[in-house]
Every structure is written in structure tokens, then in C-alpha cells.
CSV table of C-alpha atoms (C1' of nucleotides) in Angstrom, one decimal:
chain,number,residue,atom,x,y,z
A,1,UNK,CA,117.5,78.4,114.8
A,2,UNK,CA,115.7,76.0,112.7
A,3,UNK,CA,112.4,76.5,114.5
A,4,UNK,CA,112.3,80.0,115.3
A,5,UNK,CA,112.5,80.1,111.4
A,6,UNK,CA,109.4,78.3,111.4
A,7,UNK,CA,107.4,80.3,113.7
A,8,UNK,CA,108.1,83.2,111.8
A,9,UNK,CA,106.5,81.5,108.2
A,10,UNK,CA,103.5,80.1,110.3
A,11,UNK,CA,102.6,83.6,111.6
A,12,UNK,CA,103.2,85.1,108.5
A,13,UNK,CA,100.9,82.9,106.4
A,14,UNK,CA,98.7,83.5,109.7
A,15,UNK,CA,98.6,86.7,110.1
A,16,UNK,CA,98.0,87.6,106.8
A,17,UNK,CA,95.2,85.8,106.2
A,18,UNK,CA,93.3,86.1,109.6
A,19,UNK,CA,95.4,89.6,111.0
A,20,UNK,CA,97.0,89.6,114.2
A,21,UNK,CA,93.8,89.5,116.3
A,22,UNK,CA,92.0,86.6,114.1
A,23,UNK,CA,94.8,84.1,115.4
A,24,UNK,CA,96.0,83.2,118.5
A,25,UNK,CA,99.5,82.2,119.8
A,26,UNK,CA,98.5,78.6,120.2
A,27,UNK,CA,97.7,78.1,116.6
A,28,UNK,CA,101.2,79.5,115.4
A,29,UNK,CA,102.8,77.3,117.1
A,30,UNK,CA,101.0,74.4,116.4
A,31,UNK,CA,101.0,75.2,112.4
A,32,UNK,CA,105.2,75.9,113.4
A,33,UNK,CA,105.1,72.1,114.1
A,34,UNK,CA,106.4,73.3,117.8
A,35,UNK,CA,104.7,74.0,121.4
A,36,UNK,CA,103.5,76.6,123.4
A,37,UNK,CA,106.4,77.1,125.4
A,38,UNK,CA,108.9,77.4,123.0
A,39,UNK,CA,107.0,80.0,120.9
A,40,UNK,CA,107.2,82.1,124.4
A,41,UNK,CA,110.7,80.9,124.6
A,42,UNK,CA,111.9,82.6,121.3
A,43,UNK,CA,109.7,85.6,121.7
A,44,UNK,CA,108.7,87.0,125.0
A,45,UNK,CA,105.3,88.0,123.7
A,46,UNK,CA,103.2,87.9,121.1
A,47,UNK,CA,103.9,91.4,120.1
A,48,UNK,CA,107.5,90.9,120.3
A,49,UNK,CA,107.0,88.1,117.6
A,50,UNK,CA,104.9,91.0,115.6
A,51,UNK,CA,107.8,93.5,115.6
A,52,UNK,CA,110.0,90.9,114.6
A,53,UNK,CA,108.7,89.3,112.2
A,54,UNK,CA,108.1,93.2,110.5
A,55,UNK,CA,111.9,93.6,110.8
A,56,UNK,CA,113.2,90.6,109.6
A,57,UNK,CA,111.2,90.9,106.0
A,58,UNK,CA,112.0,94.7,105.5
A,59,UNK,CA,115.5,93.7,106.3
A,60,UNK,CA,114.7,91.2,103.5
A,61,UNK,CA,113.4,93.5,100.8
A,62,UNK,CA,116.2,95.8,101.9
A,63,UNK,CA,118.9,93.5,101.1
A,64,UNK,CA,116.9,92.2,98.1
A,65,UNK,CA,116.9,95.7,96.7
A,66,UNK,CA,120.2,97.7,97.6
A,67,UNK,CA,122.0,94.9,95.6
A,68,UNK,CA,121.2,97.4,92.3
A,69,UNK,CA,121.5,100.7,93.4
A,70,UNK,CA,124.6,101.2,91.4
A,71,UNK,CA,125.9,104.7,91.2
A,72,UNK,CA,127.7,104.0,88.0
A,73,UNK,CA,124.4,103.9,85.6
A,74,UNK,CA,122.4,106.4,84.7
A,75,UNK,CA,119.9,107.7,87.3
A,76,UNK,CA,117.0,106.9,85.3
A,77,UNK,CA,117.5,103.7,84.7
A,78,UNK,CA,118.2,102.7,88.5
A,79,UNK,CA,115.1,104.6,89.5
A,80,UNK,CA,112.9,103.0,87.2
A,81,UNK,CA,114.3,99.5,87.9
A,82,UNK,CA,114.4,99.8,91.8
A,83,UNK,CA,110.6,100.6,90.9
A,84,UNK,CA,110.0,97.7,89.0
A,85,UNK,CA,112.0,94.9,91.5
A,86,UNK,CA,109.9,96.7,93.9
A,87,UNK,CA,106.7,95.4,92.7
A,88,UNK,CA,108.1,92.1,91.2
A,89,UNK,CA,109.0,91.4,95.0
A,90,UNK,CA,105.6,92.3,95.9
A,91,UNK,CA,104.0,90.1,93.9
A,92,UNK,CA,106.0,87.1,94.5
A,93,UNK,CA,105.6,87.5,98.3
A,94,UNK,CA,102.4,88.6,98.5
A,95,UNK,CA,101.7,87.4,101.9
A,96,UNK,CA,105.0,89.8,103.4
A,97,UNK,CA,104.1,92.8,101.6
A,98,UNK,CA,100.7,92.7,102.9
A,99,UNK,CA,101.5,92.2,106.5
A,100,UNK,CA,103.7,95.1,106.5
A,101,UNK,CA,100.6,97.2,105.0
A,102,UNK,CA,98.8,95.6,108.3
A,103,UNK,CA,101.2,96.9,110.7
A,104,UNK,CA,101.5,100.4,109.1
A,105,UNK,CA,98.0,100.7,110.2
A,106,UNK,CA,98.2,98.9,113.8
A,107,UNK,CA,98.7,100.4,116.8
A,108,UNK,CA,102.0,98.0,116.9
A,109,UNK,CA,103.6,100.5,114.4
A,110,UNK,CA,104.6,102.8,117.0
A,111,UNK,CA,106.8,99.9,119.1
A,112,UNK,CA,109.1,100.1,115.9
A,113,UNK,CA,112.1,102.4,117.1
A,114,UNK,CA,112.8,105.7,115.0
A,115,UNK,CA,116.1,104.5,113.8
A,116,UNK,CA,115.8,101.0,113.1
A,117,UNK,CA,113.3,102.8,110.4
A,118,UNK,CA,115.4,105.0,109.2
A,119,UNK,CA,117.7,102.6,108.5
A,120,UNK,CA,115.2,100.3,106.6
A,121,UNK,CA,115.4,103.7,104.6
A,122,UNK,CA,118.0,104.7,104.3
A,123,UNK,CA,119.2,103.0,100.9
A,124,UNK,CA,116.4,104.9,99.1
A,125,UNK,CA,116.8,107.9,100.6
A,126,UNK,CA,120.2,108.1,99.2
A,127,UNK,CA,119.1,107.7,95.8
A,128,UNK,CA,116.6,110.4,96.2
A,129,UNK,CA,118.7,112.3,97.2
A,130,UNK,CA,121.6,111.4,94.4
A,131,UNK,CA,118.7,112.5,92.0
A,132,UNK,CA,117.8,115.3,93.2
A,133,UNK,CA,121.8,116.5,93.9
A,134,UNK,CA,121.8,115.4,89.5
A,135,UNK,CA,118.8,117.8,89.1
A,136,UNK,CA,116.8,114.6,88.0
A,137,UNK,CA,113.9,115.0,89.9
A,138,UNK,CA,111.8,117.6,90.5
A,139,UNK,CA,113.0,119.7,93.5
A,140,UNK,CA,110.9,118.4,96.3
A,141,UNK,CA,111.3,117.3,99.7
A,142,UNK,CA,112.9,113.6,100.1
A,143,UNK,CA,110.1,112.6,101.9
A,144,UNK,CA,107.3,113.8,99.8
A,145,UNK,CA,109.1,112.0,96.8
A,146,UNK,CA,109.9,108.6,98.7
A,147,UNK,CA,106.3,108.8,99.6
A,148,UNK,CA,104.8,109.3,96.2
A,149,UNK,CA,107.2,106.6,95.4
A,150,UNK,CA,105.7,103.9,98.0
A,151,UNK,CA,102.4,104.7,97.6
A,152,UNK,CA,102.8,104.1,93.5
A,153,UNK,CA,104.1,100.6,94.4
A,154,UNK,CA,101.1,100.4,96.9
A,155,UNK,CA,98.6,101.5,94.5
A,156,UNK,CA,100.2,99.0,91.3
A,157,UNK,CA,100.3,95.9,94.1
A,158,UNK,CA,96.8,96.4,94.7
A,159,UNK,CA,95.7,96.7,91.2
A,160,UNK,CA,97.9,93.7,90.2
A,161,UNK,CA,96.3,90.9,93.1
A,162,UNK,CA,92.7,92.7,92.9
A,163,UNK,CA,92.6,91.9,89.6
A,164,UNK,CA,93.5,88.6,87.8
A,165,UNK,CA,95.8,88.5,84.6
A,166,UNK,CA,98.2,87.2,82.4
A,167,UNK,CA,102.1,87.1,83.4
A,168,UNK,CA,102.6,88.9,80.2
A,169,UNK,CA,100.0,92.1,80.5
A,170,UNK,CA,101.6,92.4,84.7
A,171,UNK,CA,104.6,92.6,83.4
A,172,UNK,CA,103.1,95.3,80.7
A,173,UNK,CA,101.6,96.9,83.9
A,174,UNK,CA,104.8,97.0,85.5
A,175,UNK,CA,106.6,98.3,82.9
A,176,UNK,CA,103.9,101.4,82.4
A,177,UNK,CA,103.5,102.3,85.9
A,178,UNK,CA,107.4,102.6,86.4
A,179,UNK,CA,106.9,105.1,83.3
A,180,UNK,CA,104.2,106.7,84.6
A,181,UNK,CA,105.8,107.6,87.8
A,182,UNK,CA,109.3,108.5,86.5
A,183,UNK,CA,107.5,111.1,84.3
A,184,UNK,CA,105.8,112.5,87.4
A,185,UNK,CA,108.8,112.6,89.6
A,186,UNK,CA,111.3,113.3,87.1
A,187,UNK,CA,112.8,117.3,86.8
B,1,UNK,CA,68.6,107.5,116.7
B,2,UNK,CA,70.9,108.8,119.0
B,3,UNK,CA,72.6,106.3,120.6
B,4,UNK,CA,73.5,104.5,117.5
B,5,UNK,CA,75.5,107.8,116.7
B,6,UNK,CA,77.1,107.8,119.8
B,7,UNK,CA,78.2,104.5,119.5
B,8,UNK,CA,79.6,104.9,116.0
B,9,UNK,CA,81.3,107.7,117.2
B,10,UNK,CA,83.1,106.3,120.3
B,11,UNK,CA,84.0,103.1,118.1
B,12,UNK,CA,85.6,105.1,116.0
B,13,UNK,CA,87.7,107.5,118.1
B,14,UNK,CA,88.8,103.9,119.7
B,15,UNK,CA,89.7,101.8,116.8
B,16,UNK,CA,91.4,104.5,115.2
B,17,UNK,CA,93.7,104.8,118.1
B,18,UNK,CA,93.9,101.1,119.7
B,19,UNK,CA,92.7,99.3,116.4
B,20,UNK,CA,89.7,96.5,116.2
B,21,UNK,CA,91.7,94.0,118.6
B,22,UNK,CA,92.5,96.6,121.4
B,23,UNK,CA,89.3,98.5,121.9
B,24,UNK,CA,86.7,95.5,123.8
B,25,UNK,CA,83.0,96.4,123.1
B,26,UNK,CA,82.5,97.0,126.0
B,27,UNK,CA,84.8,100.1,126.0
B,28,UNK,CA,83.0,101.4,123.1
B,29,UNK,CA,80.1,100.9,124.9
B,30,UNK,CA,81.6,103.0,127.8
B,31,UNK,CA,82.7,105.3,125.9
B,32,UNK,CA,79.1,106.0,124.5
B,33,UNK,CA,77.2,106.4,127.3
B,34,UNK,CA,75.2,103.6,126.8
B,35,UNK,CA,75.5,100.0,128.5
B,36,UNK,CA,76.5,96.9,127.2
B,37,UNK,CA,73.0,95.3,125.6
B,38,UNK,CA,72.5,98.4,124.3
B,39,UNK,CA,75.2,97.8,121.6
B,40,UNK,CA,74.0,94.8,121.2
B,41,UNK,CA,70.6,96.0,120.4
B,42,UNK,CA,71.7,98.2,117.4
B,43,UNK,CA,74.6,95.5,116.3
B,44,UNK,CA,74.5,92.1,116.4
B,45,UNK,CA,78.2,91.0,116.8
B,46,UNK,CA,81.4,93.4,117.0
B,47,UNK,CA,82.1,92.3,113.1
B,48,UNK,CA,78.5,94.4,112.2
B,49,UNK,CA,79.6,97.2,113.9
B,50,UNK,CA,83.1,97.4,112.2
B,51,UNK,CA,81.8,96.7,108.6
B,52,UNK,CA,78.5,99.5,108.9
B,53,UNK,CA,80.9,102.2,110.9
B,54,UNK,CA,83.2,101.3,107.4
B,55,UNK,CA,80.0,101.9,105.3
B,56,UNK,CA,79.0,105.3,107.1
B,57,UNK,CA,82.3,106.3,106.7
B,58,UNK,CA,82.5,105.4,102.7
B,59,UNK,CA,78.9,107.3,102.3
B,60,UNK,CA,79.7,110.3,104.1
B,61,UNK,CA,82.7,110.5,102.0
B,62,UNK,CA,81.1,110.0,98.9
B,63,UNK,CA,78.6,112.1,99.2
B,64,UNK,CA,80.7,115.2,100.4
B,65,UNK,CA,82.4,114.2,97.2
B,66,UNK,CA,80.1,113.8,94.3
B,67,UNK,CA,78.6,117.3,94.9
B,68,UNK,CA,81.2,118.9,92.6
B,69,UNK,CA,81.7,116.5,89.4
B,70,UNK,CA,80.2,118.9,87.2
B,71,UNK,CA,79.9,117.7,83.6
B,72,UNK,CA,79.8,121.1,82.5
B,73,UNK,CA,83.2,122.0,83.5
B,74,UNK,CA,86.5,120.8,81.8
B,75,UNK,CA,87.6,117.9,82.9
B,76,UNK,CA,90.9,119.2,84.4
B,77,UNK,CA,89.7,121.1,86.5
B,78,UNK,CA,86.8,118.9,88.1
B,79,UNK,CA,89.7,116.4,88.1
B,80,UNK,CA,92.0,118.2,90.0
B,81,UNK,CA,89.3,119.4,92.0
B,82,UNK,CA,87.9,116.1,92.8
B,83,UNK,CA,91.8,115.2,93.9
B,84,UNK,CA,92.2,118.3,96.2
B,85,UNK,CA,88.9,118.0,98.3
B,86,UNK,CA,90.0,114.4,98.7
B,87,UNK,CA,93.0,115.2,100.8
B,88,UNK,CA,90.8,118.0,102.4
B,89,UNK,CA,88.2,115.8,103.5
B,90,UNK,CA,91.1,113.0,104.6
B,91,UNK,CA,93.1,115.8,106.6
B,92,UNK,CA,90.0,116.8,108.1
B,93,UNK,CA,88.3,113.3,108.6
B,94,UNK,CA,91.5,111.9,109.7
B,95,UNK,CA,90.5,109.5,112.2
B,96,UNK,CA,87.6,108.4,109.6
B,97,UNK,CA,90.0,108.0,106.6
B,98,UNK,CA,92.7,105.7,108.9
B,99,UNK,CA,89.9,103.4,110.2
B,100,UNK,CA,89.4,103.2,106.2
B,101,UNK,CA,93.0,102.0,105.4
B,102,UNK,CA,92.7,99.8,109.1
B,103,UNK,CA,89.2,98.0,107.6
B,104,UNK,CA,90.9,97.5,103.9
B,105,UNK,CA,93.8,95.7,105.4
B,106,UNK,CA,91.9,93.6,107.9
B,107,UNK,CA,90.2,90.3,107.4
B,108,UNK,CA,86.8,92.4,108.0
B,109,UNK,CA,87.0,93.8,104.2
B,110,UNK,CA,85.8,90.6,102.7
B,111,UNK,CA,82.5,91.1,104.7
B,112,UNK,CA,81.8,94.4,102.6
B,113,UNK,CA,79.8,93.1,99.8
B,114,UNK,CA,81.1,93.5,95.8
B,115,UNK,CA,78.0,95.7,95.0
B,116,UNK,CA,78.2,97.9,97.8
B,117,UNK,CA,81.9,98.6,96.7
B,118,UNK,CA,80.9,99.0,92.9
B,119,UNK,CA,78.0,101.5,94.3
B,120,UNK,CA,80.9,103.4,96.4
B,121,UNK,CA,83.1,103.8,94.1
B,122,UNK,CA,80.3,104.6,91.1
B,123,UNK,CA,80.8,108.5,90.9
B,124,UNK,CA,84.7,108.2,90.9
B,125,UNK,CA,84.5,105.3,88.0
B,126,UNK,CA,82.1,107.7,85.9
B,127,UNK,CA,84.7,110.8,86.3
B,128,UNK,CA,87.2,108.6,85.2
B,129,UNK,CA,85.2,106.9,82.0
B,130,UNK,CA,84.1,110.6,81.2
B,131,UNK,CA,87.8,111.8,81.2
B,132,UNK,CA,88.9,108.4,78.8
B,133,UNK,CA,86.1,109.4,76.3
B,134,UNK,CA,87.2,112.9,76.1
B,135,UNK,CA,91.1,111.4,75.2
B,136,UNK,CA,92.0,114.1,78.5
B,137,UNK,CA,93.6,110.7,80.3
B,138,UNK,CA,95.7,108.2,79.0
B,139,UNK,CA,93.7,105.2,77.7
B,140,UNK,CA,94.4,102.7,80.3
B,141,UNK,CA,91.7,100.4,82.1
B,142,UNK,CA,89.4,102.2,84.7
B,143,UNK,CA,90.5,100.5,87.7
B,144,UNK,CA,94.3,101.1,87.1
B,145,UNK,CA,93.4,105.0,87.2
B,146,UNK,CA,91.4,104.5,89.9
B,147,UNK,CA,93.8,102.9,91.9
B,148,UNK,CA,96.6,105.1,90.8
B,149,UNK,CA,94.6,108.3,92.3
B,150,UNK,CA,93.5,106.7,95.4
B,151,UNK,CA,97.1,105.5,96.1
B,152,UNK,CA,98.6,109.3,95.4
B,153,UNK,CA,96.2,110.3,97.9
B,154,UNK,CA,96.7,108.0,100.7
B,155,UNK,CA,100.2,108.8,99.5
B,156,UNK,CA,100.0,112.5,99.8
B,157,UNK,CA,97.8,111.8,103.2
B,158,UNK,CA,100.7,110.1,104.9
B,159,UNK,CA,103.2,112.6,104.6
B,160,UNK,CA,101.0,115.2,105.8
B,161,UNK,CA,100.5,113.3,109.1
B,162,UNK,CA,104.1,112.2,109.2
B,163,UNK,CA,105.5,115.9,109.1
B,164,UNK,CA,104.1,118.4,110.8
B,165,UNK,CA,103.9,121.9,108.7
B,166,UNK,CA,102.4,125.0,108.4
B,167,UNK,CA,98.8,125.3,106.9
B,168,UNK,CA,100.2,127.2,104.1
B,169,UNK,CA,102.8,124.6,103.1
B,170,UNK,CA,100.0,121.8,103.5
B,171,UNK,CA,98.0,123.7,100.6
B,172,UNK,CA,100.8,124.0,98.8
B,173,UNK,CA,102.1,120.3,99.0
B,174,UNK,CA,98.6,119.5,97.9
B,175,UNK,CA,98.1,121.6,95.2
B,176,UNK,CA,101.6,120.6,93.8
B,177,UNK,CA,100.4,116.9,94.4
B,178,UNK,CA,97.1,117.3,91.9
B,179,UNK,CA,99.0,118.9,89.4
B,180,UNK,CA,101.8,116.1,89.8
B,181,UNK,CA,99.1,113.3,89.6
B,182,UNK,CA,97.4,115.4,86.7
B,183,UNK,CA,100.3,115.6,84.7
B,184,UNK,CA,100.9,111.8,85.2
B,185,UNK,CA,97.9,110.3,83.8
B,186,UNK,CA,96.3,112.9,81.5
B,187,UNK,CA,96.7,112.0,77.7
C,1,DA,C1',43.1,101.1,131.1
C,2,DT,C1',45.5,97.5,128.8
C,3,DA,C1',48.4,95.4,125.5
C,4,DT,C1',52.2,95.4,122.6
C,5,DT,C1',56.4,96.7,120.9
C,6,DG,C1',60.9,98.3,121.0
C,7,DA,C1',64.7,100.4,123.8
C,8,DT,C1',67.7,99.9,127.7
C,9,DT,C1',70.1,98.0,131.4
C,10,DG,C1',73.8,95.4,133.6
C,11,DA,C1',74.9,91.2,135.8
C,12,DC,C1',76.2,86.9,134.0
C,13,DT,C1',78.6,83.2,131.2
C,14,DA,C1',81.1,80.3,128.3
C,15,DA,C1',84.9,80.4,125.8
C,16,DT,C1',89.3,82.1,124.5
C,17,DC,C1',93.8,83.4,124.9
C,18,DA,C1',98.4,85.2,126.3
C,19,DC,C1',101.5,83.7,129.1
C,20,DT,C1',103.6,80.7,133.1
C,21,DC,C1',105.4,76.8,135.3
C,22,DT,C1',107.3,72.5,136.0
C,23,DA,C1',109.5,68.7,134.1
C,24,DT,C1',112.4,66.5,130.8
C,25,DA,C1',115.8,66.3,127.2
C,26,DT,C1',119.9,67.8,124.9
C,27,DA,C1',124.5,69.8,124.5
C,28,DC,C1',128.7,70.5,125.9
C,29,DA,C1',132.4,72.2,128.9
C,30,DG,C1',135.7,70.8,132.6
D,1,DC,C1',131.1,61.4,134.4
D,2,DT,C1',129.3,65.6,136.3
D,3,DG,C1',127.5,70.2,136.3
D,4,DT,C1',125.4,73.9,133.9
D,5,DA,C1',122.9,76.0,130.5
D,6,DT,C1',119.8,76.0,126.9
D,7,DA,C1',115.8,73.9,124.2
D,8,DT,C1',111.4,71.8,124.3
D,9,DA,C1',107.2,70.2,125.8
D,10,DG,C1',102.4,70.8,127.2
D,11,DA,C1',99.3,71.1,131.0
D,12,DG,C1',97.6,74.8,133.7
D,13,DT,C1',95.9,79.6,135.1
D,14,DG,C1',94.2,84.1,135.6
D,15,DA,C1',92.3,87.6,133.1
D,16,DT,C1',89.6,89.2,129.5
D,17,DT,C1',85.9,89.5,126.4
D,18,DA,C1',82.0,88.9,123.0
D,19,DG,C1',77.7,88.0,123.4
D,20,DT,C1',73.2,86.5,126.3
D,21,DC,C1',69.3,87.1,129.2
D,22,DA,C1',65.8,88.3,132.2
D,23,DA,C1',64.0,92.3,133.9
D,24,DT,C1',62.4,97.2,133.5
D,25,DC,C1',61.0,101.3,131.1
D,26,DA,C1',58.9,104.3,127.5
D,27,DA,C1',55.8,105.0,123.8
D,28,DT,C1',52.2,104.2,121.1
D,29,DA,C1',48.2,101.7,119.7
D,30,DT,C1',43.6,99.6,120.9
DNA sequence: ATATTGATTGACTAATCACTCTATATACAG
DNA sequence: CTGTATATAGAGTGATTAGTCAATCAATAT
């Protein structure tokens, strides 16, 4: 599967820089090093290959995640540090994390089955919820707080690429914002 | 000016549902009542037309928002107020506020000039400066708040459309959300 | 009346693009 | 070997679409 690999980094790097509409089919395959035909071969369409290529990298930041939610450590500390991998992954794959941002906000969105999200969530849904069952957080809705959550990564990944600045003062950033948010969400 | 109201209109009841790359111009144009030159007339290219629908859009918003930053007032409340009639407008405006979120994670955004942003944003950075020098906020860099607010309510935004609820619970889940944000990032 | 300007139309075009099709190569099982 | 299935290539196609253009129409100025 050594070139189906490669279609998926060409359209990546594609997509995020021109968006789904900005490039065409031909030019992903050519940039994959392969042809026409076997682009269509791997993926029966073009939005096939967009669906895909969403799943594959939140399976990735799933798996790169889940690896520290241990239940042995204090809630705190898991929260804040599933917090701060969150935007460390962010920032060192830029070009993912902003793709999935684009097909939030595409009309592809929709073509992603109900469950195959909620499994994508379902690790940090758990931990919610093992805060809230500790009396942690502040009683809210799982939802509402894995929202708040996102969006805070959102909002810090925005800040961090929009503007420029040393590894050190990110990684102050980081660090801040993960207090920030634990104070709001925290019981 | 009628028509170019029309078409505005029609663009953005399609883009907001099909996005940039499923709605043809000539659709919008359809949609309108006008014909296809017509479009043409008021906007050059299909890029023009996305970019001054997002400036509209970003004026209207502003406007309807700068009426009640009252320097008299504490700055809480203004704050808090300024948070709350936020979500109100984006609830209401829905369509408007997702073609917002489309444009800022589309190739189009680098079209919008630096100054027009600076000029958009103006009113929201002078709250926020106003707010530092009265030690009511945590001292941390302008844009960092900024983005920190705007990410809570696209945040809070989301899970309102994602869950359907009664109006009460809607006020209350936005109420909750100010004074969560509040209590975040005031000194 | 006449000229000028801008608004409006809709048929037309040139280019693009997603996807197909046929042919060839490779792998590998019996 | 032979047969079958899968991988790959790349030229070809039919449909779509952004944008043009020449022709009217409306309004206002001269």
C-alpha cells in the first residue's frame, strides 16, 4: 500500500493549501508520483478520498492521544496534559489539523457516518465523564464541556500559527491556556 | 441597488448549504432572479463575490455589535454583554456566521486585505485594551484574548446547532458560557 | 430629439475536471 | 507454464462551469 500512502500526503499538503475545490484529481496524483487511474483505483471518487483521508488522521490523533489517558493519575493532571499534547500535535502537523477544520465546514462533513464519530470520541468522552463522576468539573453536559474543550484548542492553534514566536514563549502559551481552561472547566 | 442584494442573498443561502465549490454562479444567479451577465456586472469573478459577501457579513456584524460598548459601564458587564449578543446575533445569523467560519478556512481568506481585518476587528481590540488598563483581565497580549473569546463563541455556537434544545435552555447555556469565559480571563 | 451611460440579458465559449476505458504489467496459485 | 486477479498507466470523454460578448433597454443629460 505504498502508493495509496502517498496519495493521501499529496492531497493533504494539497488540499490544505488550495482546499478541496482549488485542486483537481489530476494534480494529486501527479504530485503522488502515480496516474490517473490508479488514484480512481484506490478511491472510487474524489470524495471518497476526502472522507478518507479525514478518518485516517483523526484515527491518528486518536491513537496519538488515548496512549495517556491513564486512570491511575490524578484527573487534573491528565486533563491538563491531554490539553497540552493536543495542541503540541497541532502544531507539528499543521497541515492535518487544518484540513479537518476544512471539512467541519464542508458540505462533505455530513458523508461521515454517526458512529464512526462517535468513536473518534469516544476516548474523551470517557474522561469527561470520569471527571465529572470525581466531581472535578463543573456539572455540565459532556458535550457542552468537550466543546468548550475543542474550541480552546482551536482558538490557542490559531493564535499560535497567526502569530510568529519563539519555541520557548509557545510553549509558555501552552502551558497558560491549559491553565486557563482547567480553571474554567474545573468544579 | 437591488439586485446586488438579491444576489448576495441567494449566494449566501447556497454556499452556506453546498459550500463555494458546489453552488456554480450560475445557480446563484438563478437563484436571484437575475441572469447570468448580470452577476457579472456587479462582480467581476466568483472570488469578488465570495470575499465582498464575507465583508458584508463582517460589517453587519460589527456594527450590530459596537452599539453597546459603553465606556461608562463597568467593564464586566459590557464584557459579558458584548459575549451574549455575540451568540445571539450567530444563532440568529446562522447561515451568515457559518459562511464566516467556511471563508476563514478556505484559500479565499488571504484575499481579505490586513487592514480591513485590523478595521473589523478595531471595536473588539479597544474593549479588550480598555479591560487590560483597568487590571479587570488578566494581562496577557490582545490577540490571545481575542482569540480566546471568539473561539468560546464559535465553541458555544456549535453546540447549540449540534443539539437541539429548548429556547430557555439555549439562554441558559449562554448565560452560563459568558460567565464561564468571564471568570476565565478576568484578573 | 439625440447622445451617452450604465443595467440587463442569455446564448456562447474555452477550459477544466472527475471519472472511464483499454491495454499492459505483475504476482501468484494450481 | 497457465490462468486469474490485481495493480498501473495514461489517453480519452462527456459534462460542467466561470466568464465573455454582442445586443437591447432604461434613464438621464444635452
Amino acid at each position: 500500500m505504498e502508493k495509496q500512502e502517498q496519495i493521501y500526503r499529496a492531497a493533504l499538503a494539497l488540499f490544505a493549501q488550495y482546499g478541496f475545490h482549488g485542486t483537481p484529481t489530476s494534480r494529486i496524483a501527479q504530485e503522488a508520483g502515480v496516474s490517473n487511474g490508479t488514484l480512481f483505483h484506490y478511491f472510487k471518487t474524489k470524495e471518497e478520498l476526502i472522507i478518507a483521508l479525514y478518518n485516517k488522521i483523526k484515527n491518528d490523533i486518536s491513537q496519538y492521544l488515548s496512549a495517556d489517558m491513564n486512570p491511575e493519575e490524578k484527573f487534573e493532571l491528565v486533563f491538563k496534559r491531554l490539553f497540552i499534547k493536543s495542541l503540541y500535535w497541532a502544531v507539528d502537523n499543521s497541515q492535518a489539523f487544518f484540513y479537518i477544520q476544512q471539512v467541519h465546514v464542508s458540505p462533505h462533513y455530513e458523508q461521515v457516518p454517526a458512529d464512526v464519530i462517535m468513536e473518534q470520541t469516544r476516548s474523551h468522552r470517557q474522561l469527561i465523564e470520569r471527571g465529572l463522576a470525581e466531581g472535578a468539573l463543573k456539572p455540565m453536559s459532556v458535550e457542552l464541556i468537550y466543546t468548550l474543550l475543542s474550541s480552546q484548542v482551536f482558538g490557542v492553534y490559531q493564535f499560535l500559527t497567526a502569530n510568529e514566536q519563539t519555541e520557548a514563549d509557545q510553549k509558555q502559551v501552552i502551558q497558560q491556556a491549559a491553565d486557563l481552561v482547567w480553571h474554567m472547566l474545573k468544579a
